[in-house]
Amino acid sequence: MAAGFGSSSYYDRRFRQSPALIRARRPYLFKNAMVGSAVAAFAIGVYAYTISVIGQDEFEDVKVPSAPSQPANK
């Protein structure tokens, strides 16, 4: 049988995790959750900071061009 998900010994016929997979993942569960939480907190922090900085900008220094003139009809 070809290698891959179908022939994995970590999943049964119903594609549920086997006890061996649960035991293999257990040591990494807490560390992965902590790293995932830290990455999510960093992303949310960058987003919140960006929104707060953009919200303070008045855009007074941006020159708005005047409306384009209409060409004369011939």
mmCIF file of C-alpha atoms in Angstrom:
data_model
loop_
_atom_site.group_PDB
_atom_site.id
_atom_site.type_symbol
_atom_site.label_atom_id
_atom_site.label_comp_id
_atom_site.label_asym_id
_atom_site.label_seq_id
_atom_site.Cartn_x
_atom_site.Cartn_y
_atom_site.Cartn_z
ATOM 1 C CA MET A 1 0.000 0.000 0.000
ATOM 2 C CA ALA A 2 1.238 3.524 -0.725
ATOM 3 C CA ALA A 3 2.568 5.632 2.089
ATOM 4 C CA GLY A 4 0.288 8.347 3.392
ATOM 5 C CA PHE A 5 -2.730 8.902 5.543
ATOM 6 C CA GLY A 6 -4.495 5.717 4.457
ATOM 7 C CA SER A 7 -1.695 3.394 5.519
ATOM 8 C CA SER A 8 -0.765 5.216 8.723
ATOM 9 C CA SER A 9 -0.707 3.116 11.876
ATOM 10 C CA TYR A 10 -1.686 6.194 13.904
ATOM 11 C CA TYR A 11 -5.266 6.171 12.588
ATOM 12 C CA ASP A 12 -7.851 3.410 12.562
ATOM 13 C CA ARG A 13 -10.302 2.563 9.792
ATOM 14 C CA ARG A 14 -12.647 5.359 10.865
ATOM 15 C CA PHE A 15 -9.724 7.858 10.747
ATOM 16 C CA ARG A 16 -9.740 8.343 14.513
ATOM 17 C CA GLN A 17 -6.509 8.866 16.431
ATOM 18 C CA SER A 18 -5.041 5.721 17.894
ATOM 19 C CA PRO A 19 -3.812 5.573 21.486
ATOM 20 C CA ALA A 20 -0.244 5.487 20.120
ATOM 21 C CA LEU A 21 -0.735 8.838 18.370
ATOM 22 C CA ILE A 22 -2.262 10.372 21.476
ATOM 23 C CA ARG A 23 0.715 9.157 23.550
ATOM 24 C CA ALA A 24 3.183 10.467 20.934
ATOM 25 C CA ARG A 25 1.594 13.921 20.866
ATOM 26 C CA ARG A 26 1.136 14.325 24.626
ATOM 27 C CA PRO A 27 4.625 15.747 25.426
ATOM 28 C CA TYR A 28 4.215 18.486 22.811
ATOM 29 C CA LEU A 29 0.631 19.497 23.545
ATOM 30 C CA PHE A 30 1.364 22.146 26.190
ATOM 31 C CA LYS A 31 4.376 23.611 24.376
ATOM 32 C CA ASN A 32 2.488 23.831 21.082
ATOM 33 C CA ALA A 33 -0.468 25.497 22.796
ATOM 34 C CA MET A 34 1.846 28.059 24.431
ATOM 35 C CA VAL A 35 3.639 28.867 21.170
ATOM 36 C CA GLY A 36 0.322 29.135 19.336
ATOM 37 C CA SER A 37 -1.044 31.452 22.016
ATOM 38 C CA ALA A 38 2.096 33.623 21.857
ATOM 39 C CA VAL A 39 1.904 33.904 18.058
ATOM 40 C CA ALA A 40 -1.802 34.772 18.213
ATOM 41 C CA ALA A 41 -1.201 37.375 20.951
ATOM 42 C CA PHE A 42 1.594 38.949 18.896
ATOM 43 C CA ALA A 43 -0.599 39.110 15.784
ATOM 44 C CA ILE A 44 -3.502 40.640 17.713
ATOM 45 C CA GLY A 45 -1.134 43.138 19.328
ATOM 46 C CA VAL A 46 0.293 44.230 15.968
ATOM 47 C CA TYR A 47 -3.228 44.580 14.565
ATOM 48 C CA ALA A 48 -4.455 46.625 17.556
ATOM 49 C CA TYR A 49 -1.372 48.874 17.481
ATOM 50 C CA THR A 50 -1.738 49.465 13.743
ATOM 51 C CA ILE A 51 -5.428 50.349 14.052
ATOM 52 C CA SER A 52 -4.741 52.732 16.944
ATOM 53 C CA VAL A 53 -1.916 54.491 15.076
ATOM 54 C CA ILE A 54 -3.914 54.791 11.848
ATOM 55 C CA GLY A 55 -6.918 56.139 13.791
ATOM 56 C CA GLN A 56 -4.824 59.036 15.133
ATOM 57 C CA ASP A 57 -3.740 60.239 11.699
ATOM 58 C CA GLU A 58 -5.572 63.340 10.438
ATOM 59 C CA PHE A 59 -4.383 63.077 6.813
ATOM 60 C CA GLU A 60 -4.087 66.878 6.707
ATOM 61 C CA ASP A 61 -0.743 66.668 4.918
ATOM 62 C CA VAL A 62 -2.221 64.726 1.988
ATOM 63 C CA LYS A 63 -2.973 66.940 -1.000
ATOM 64 C CA VAL A 64 -6.265 66.080 -2.635
ATOM 65 C CA PRO A 65 -6.250 66.824 -6.363
ATOM 66 C CA SER A 66 -8.980 69.016 -7.735
ATOM 67 C CA ALA A 67 -11.768 67.546 -9.845
ATOM 68 C CA PRO A 68 -10.689 66.861 -13.425
ATOM 69 C CA SER A 69 -11.839 69.450 -15.927
ATOM 70 C CA GLN A 70 -14.324 68.384 -18.570
ATOM 71 C CA PRO A 71 -13.076 68.550 -22.165
ATOM 72 C CA ALA A 72 -14.859 71.065 -24.386
ATOM 73 C CA ASN A 73 -17.372 69.575 -26.824
ATOM 74 C CA LYS A 74 -16.607 70.268 -30.492
#
